Coordinates of C-alpha atoms in Angstrom, one line a residue:
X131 CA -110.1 -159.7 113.0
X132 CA -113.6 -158.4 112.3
X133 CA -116.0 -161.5 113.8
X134 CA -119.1 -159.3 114.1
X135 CA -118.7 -158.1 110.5
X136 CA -118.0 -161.8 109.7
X137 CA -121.2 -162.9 111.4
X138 CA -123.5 -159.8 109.7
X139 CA -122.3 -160.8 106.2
X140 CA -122.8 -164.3 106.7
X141 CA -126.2 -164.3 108.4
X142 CA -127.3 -161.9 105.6
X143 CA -126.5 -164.6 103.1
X144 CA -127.5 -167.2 104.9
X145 CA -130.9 -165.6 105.3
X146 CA -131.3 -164.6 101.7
X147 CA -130.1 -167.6 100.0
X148 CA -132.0 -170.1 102.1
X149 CA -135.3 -168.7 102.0
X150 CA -135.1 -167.9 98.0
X151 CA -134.4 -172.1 98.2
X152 CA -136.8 -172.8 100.2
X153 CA -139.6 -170.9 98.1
X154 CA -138.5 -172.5 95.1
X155 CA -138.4 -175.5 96.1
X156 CA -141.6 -175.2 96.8
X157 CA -142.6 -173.4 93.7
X158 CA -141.1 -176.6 91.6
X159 CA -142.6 -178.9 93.3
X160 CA -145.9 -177.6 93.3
X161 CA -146.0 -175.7 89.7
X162 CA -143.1 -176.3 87.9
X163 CA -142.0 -179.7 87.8
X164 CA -142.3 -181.7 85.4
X165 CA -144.7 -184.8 85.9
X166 CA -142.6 -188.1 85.5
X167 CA -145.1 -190.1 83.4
X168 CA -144.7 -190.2 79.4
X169 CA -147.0 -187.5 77.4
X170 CA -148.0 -185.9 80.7
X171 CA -149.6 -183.2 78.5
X172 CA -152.6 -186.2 77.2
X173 CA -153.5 -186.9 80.9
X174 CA -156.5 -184.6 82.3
X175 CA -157.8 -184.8 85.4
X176 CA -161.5 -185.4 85.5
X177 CA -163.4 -182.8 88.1
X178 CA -167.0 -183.1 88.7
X179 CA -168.4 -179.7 89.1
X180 CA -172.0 -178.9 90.2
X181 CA -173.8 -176.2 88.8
X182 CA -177.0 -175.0 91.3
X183 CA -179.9 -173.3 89.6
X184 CA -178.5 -169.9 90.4
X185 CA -175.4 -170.8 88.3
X186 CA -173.1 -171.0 91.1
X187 CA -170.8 -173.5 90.3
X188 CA -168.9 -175.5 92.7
X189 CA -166.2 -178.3 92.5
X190 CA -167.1 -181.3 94.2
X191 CA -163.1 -182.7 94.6
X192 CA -163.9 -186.0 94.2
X193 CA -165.8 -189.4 93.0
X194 CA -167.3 -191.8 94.5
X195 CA -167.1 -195.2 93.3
X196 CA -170.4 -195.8 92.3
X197 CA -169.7 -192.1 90.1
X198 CA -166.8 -194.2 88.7
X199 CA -168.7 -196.7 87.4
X200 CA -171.3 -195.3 86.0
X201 CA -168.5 -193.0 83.9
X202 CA -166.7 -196.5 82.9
X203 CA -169.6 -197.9 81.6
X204 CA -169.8 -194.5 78.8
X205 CA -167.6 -194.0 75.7
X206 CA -166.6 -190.8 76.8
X207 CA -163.0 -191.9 77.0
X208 CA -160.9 -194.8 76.1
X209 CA -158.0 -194.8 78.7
X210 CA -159.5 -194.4 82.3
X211 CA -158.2 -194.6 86.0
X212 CA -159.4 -194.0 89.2
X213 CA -156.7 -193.2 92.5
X214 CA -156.7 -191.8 96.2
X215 CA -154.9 -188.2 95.3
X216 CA -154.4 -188.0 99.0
X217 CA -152.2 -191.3 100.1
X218 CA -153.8 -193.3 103.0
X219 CA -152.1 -194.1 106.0
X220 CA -151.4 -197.8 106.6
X221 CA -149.2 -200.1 109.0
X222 CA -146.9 -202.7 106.7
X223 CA -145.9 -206.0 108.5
X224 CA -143.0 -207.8 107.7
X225 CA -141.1 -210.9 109.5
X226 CA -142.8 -209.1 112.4
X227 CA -141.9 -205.7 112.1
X228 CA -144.3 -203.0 111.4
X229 CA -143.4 -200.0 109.7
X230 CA -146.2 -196.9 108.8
X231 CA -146.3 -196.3 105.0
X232 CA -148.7 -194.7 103.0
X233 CA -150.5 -196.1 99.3
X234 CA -152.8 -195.2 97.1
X235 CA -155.6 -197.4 96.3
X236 CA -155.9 -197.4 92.3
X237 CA -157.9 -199.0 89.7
X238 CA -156.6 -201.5 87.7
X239 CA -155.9 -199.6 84.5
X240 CA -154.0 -196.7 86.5
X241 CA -150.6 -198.1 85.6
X242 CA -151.3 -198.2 82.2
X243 CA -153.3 -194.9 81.8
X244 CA -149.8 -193.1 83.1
X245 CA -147.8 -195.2 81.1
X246 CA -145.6 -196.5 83.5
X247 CA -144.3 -200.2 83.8
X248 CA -142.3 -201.8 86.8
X249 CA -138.3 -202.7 87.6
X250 CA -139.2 -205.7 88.9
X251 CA -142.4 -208.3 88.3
X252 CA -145.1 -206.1 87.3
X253 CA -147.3 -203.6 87.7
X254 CA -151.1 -204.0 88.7
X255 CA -153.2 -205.3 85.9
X256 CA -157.5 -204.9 85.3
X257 CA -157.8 -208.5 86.3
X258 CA -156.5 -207.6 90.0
X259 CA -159.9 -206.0 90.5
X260 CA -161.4 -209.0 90.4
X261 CA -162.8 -210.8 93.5
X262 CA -161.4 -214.4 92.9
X263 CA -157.9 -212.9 93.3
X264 CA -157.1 -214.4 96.4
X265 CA -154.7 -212.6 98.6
X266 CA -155.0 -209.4 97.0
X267 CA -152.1 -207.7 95.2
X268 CA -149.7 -205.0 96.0
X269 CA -146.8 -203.2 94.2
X270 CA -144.5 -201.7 95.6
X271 CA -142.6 -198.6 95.7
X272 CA -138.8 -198.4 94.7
X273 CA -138.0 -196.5 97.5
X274 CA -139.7 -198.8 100.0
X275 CA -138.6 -202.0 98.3
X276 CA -134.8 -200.8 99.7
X277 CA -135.6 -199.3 103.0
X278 CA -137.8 -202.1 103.6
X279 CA -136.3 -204.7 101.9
X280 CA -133.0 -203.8 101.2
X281 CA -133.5 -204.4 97.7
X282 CA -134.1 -208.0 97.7
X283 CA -135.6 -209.3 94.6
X284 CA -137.3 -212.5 96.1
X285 CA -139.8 -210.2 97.5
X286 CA -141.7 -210.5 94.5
X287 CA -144.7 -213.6 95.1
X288 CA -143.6 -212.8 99.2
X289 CA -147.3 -212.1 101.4
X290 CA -147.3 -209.4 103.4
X291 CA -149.9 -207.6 105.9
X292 CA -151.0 -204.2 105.3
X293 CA -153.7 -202.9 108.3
X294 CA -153.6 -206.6 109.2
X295 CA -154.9 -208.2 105.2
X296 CA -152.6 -210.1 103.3
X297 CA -151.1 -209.3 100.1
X298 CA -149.1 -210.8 97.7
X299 CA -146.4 -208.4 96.2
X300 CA -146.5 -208.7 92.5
X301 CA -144.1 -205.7 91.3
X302 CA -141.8 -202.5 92.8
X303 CA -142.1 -199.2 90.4
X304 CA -139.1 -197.2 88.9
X305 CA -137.0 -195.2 90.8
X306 CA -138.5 -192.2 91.8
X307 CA -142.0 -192.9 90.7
X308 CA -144.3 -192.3 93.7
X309 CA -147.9 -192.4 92.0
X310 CA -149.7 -189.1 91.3
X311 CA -150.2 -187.9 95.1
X312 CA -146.2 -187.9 94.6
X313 CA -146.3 -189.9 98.0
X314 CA -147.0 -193.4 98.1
X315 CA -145.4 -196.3 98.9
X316 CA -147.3 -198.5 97.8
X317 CA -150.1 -199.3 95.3
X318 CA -153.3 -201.8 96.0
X319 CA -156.1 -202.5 93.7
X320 CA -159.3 -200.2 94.4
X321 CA -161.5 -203.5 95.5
X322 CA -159.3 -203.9 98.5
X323 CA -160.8 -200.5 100.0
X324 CA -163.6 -202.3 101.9
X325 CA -160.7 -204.2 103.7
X326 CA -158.4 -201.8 104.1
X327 CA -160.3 -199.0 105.1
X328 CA -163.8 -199.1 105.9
X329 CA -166.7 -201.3 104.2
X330 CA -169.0 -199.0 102.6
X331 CA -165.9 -197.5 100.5
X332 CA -167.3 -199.1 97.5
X333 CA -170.4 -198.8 97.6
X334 CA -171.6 -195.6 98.9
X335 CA -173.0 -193.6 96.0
X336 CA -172.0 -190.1 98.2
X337 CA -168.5 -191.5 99.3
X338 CA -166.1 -189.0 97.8
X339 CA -162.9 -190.2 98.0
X340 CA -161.2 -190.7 94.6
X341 CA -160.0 -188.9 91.7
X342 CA -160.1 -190.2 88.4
X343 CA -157.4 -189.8 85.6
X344 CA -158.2 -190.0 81.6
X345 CA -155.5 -190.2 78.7
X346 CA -156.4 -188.2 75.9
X347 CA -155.0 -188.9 72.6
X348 CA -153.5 -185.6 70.6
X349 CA -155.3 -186.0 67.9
X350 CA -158.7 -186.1 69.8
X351 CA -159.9 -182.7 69.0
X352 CA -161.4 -180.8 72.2
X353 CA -164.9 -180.6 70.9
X354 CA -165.1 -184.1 71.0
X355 CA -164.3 -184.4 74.3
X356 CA -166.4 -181.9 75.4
X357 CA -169.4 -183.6 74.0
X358 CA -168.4 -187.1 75.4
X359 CA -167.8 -185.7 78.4
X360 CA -171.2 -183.7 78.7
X361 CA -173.5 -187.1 77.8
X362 CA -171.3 -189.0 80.6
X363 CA -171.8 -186.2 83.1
X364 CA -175.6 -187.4 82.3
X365 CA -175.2 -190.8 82.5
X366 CA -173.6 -190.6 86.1
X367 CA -176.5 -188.4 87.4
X368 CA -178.5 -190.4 86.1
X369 CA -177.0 -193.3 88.2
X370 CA -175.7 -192.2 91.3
X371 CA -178.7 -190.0 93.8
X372 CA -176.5 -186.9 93.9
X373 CA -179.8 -185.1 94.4
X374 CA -180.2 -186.4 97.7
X375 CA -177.5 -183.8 99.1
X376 CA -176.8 -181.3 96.1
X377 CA -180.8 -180.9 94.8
X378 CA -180.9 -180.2 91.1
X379 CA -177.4 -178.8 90.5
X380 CA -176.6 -180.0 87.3
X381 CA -173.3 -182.5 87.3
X382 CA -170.1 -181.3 84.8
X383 CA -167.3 -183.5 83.9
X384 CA -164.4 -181.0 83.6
X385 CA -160.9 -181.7 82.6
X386 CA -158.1 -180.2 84.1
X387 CA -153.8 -180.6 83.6
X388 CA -152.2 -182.4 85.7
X389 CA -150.3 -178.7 86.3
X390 CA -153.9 -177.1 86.3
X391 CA -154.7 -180.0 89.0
X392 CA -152.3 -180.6 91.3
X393 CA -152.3 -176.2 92.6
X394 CA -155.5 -174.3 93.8
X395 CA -156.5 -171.7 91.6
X396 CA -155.0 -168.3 92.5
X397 CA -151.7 -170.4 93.8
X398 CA -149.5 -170.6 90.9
X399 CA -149.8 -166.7 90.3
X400 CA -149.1 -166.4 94.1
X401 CA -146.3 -168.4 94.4
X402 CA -144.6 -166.9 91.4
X403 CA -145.4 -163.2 93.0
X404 CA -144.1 -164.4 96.3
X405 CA -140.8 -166.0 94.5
X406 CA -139.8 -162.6 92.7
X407 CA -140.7 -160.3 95.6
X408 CA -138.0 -163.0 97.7
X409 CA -135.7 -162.7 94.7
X410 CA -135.8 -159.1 95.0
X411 CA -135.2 -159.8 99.0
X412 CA -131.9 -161.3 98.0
X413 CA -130.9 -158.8 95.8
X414 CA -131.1 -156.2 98.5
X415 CA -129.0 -158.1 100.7
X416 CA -126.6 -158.8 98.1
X417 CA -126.2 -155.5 97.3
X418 CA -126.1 -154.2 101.3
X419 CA -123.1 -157.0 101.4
X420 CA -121.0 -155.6 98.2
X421 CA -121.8 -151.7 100.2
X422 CA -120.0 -153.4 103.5
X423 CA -117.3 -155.2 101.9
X424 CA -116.8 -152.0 99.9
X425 CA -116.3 -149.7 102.7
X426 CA -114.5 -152.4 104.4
X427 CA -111.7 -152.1 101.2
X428 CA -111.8 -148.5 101.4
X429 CA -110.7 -148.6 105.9
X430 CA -107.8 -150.8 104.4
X431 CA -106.3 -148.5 101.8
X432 CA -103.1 -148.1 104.5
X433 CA -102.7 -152.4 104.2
X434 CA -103.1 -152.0 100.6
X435 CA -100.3 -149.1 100.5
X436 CA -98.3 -151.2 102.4
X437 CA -98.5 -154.5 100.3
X438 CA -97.9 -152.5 97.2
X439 CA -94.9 -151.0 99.0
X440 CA -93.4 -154.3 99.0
X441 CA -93.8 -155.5 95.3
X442 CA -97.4 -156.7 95.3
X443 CA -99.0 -156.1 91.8
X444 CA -102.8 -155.2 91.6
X445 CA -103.3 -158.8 90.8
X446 CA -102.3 -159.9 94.2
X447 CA -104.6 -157.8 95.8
X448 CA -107.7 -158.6 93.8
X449 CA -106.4 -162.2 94.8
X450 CA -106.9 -161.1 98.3
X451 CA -109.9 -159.4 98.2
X452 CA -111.9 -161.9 96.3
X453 CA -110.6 -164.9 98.4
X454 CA -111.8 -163.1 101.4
X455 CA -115.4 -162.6 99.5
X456 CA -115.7 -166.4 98.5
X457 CA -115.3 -167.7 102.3
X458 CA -117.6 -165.5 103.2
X459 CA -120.3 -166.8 100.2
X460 CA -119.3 -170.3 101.2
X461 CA -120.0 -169.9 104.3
X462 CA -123.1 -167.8 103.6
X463 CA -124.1 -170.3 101.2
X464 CA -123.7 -173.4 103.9
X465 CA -125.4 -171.5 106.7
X466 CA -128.3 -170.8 103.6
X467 CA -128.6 -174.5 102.9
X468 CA -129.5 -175.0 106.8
X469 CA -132.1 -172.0 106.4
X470 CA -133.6 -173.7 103.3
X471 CA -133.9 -177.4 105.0
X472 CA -136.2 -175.7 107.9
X473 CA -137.7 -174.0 105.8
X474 CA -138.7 -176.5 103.6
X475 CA -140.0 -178.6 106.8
X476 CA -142.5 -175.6 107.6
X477 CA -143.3 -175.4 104.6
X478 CA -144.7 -179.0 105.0
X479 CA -145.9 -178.7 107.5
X480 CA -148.4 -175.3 107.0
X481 CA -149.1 -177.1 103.7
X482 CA -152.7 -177.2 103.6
X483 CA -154.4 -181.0 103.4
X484 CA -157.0 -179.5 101.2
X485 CA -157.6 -176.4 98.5
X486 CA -158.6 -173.6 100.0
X487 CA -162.4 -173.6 99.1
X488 CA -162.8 -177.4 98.6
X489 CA -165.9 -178.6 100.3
X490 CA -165.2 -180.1 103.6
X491 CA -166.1 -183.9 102.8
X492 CA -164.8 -185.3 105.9
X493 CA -168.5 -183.4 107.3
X494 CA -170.2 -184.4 104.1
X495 CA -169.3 -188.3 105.3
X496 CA -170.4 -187.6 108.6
X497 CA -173.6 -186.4 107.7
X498 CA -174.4 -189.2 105.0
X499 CA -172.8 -192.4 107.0
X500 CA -172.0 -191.1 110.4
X501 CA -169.2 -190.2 112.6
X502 CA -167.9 -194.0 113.1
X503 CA -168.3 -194.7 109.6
X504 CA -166.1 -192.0 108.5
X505 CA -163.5 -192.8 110.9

């Protein structure tokens, strides 16, 4: 009898409840959850930082490969890996379809740095980086072995062409294991790069385009690892001409948590501040819908005179009233899972492709190799 009081109490709910959802889903993905890899608490993530004369210090983002090397060939750490944190796009034939999927290229000790085996074959082993292994190797995704191959467990040893190269699919990972970008769908050996992408990847001593991963044991105390750490740094300035764009800045070796890693600094604080002031949101709302509903009771005193009149007890009427409450929540509620799902898409879409204050290496690349080499 009352559809516009209907419609305000649902919209308000609907309002409230999906944009509180669609925060936090954002909040847990990017802060709070939990990284799905065994002991995530050893695994740092190792960011070189510059340090100019002035002692302005600034984070470089990533490694280049010749970095990587030189850091490999140090006893800084035992357990090393090096990845894409940002998946590559890459067109996947099979039986003559193409489908667009996106992998990170990793080392070979990246599976076992992270501690995570395979549910079918295996996972990508140090001896995959080697040039005699002839086609390349893949593994596979969990979620892309079913949409893309419903499944089928004779995929593994099956060739198939990513950008046109043919690999030989070895392994598929667990169920909901999607690397630590938390997007691929697929995972290649690092030597494949020149192939794949473009052929300097390797061997350009100023390509940043990896991050590198380290386990550290519990019981390795901090000190030590800053010290190994520090004569590595060395080592890899040492090697690589950094100088060439960055002068003298002096090269650090810093590592961060995974949790520390995967948000820009400033963001966790900001999306937690932004998540309690959109609480607080709701709880208005909430509290403007109980004022509504309330007066709403009080205009139908006469109705509630009336059932009492003929034998209802109090019972019966808080029956009534709370039945009327809950189909306006569930429908609230449905109308707020709507809210959250766009939501959610915008906020993956503003999500920015790089920290805010992260140098801009796609002009870096440009100026060392030029614009078609980047590309």
């Amino acid at each position: 009898r009352r559809p516009g009081l209907t419609l305000l109490v649902t919209a308000a709910l609907a309002l409230g409840i999906g944009i509180n959802t669609a925060l936090f889903s954002a909040t847990w993905t990017a802060v709070l959850r939990p990284p799905p890899f065994p002991e995530p608490g050893e695994l740092r993530i190792l960011q070189p930082v510059l340090h100019a004369q002035g002692g302005k210090a600034d984070t470089l983002g990533q490694w280049s490969y010749p970095m990587f090397e030189a850091f490999t060939g140090t006893d800084a750490v035992e357990q090393v890996a090096a990845y894409t944190p940002s998946p590559l796009g890459f067109n996947l034939e099979t039986d003559g379809d193409a489908l667009r999927v996106r992998g990170e290229l990793v080392s070979g000790s990246y599976f076992s740095v992270l501690g995570v085996g395979s549910s079918a074959g295996r996972t990508l082993l140090p001896g995959d980086e080697a040039e005699t292994v002839d086609p390349g190797v893949v593994v596979l995704s969990h979620a892309l072995w079913q949409s893309a191959f419903g499944g089928d467990a004779a995929v593994i040893g099956r060739t198939v062409r990513l950008n046109t190269v043919a690999l030989r699919v070895v392994g598929v990972t667990p169920e909901g294991f999607h690397g630590l970008s938390g997007q691929a769908d697929f995972w290649a050996p690092m030597r494949m790069a020149p192939a794949l992408t473009f052929p300097r990847r390797l061997t350009g001593a100023l390509s940043f385009w990896h991050a590198v991963v380290t386990r550290v044991p519990g019981q390795l105390p901090e000190a030590a690892l800053t010290v190994g750490l520090a004569r590595a740094a060395t080592a890899v300035a040492d090697a690589v001409p950094l100088h060439e764009v960055f002068g003298d800045a002096r090269l650090e070796l810093a590592p961060t948590t995974l949790a520390a890693a995967r948000t820009v600094p400033g963001l966790r604080s900001a999306l937690f501040l932004l998540t309690g002031a959109v609480a607080c949101v709701l709880l208005i709302i909430v509290l403007n819908v109980s004022g509504v509903l309330l007066v709403r009771a009080l205009q139908r005193r006469g109705e509630f005179g009336v059932r009492v009149a003929l034998g209802a007890r109090p019972a019966h009427l808080v029956r009534v009233v709370l039945l009327e409450a809950v189909v306006l929540g569930v429908a609230g509620g449905a109308g707020g899972l709507l809210v959250a799902a766009w939501g959610i898409g915008l906020i993956r879409f503003l999500a920015p492709a790089l920290p805010a204050g992260a140098p801009d290496l796609t002009q870096m690349a440009r100026g060392i190799y030029g614009g078609d080499a980047c590309d």
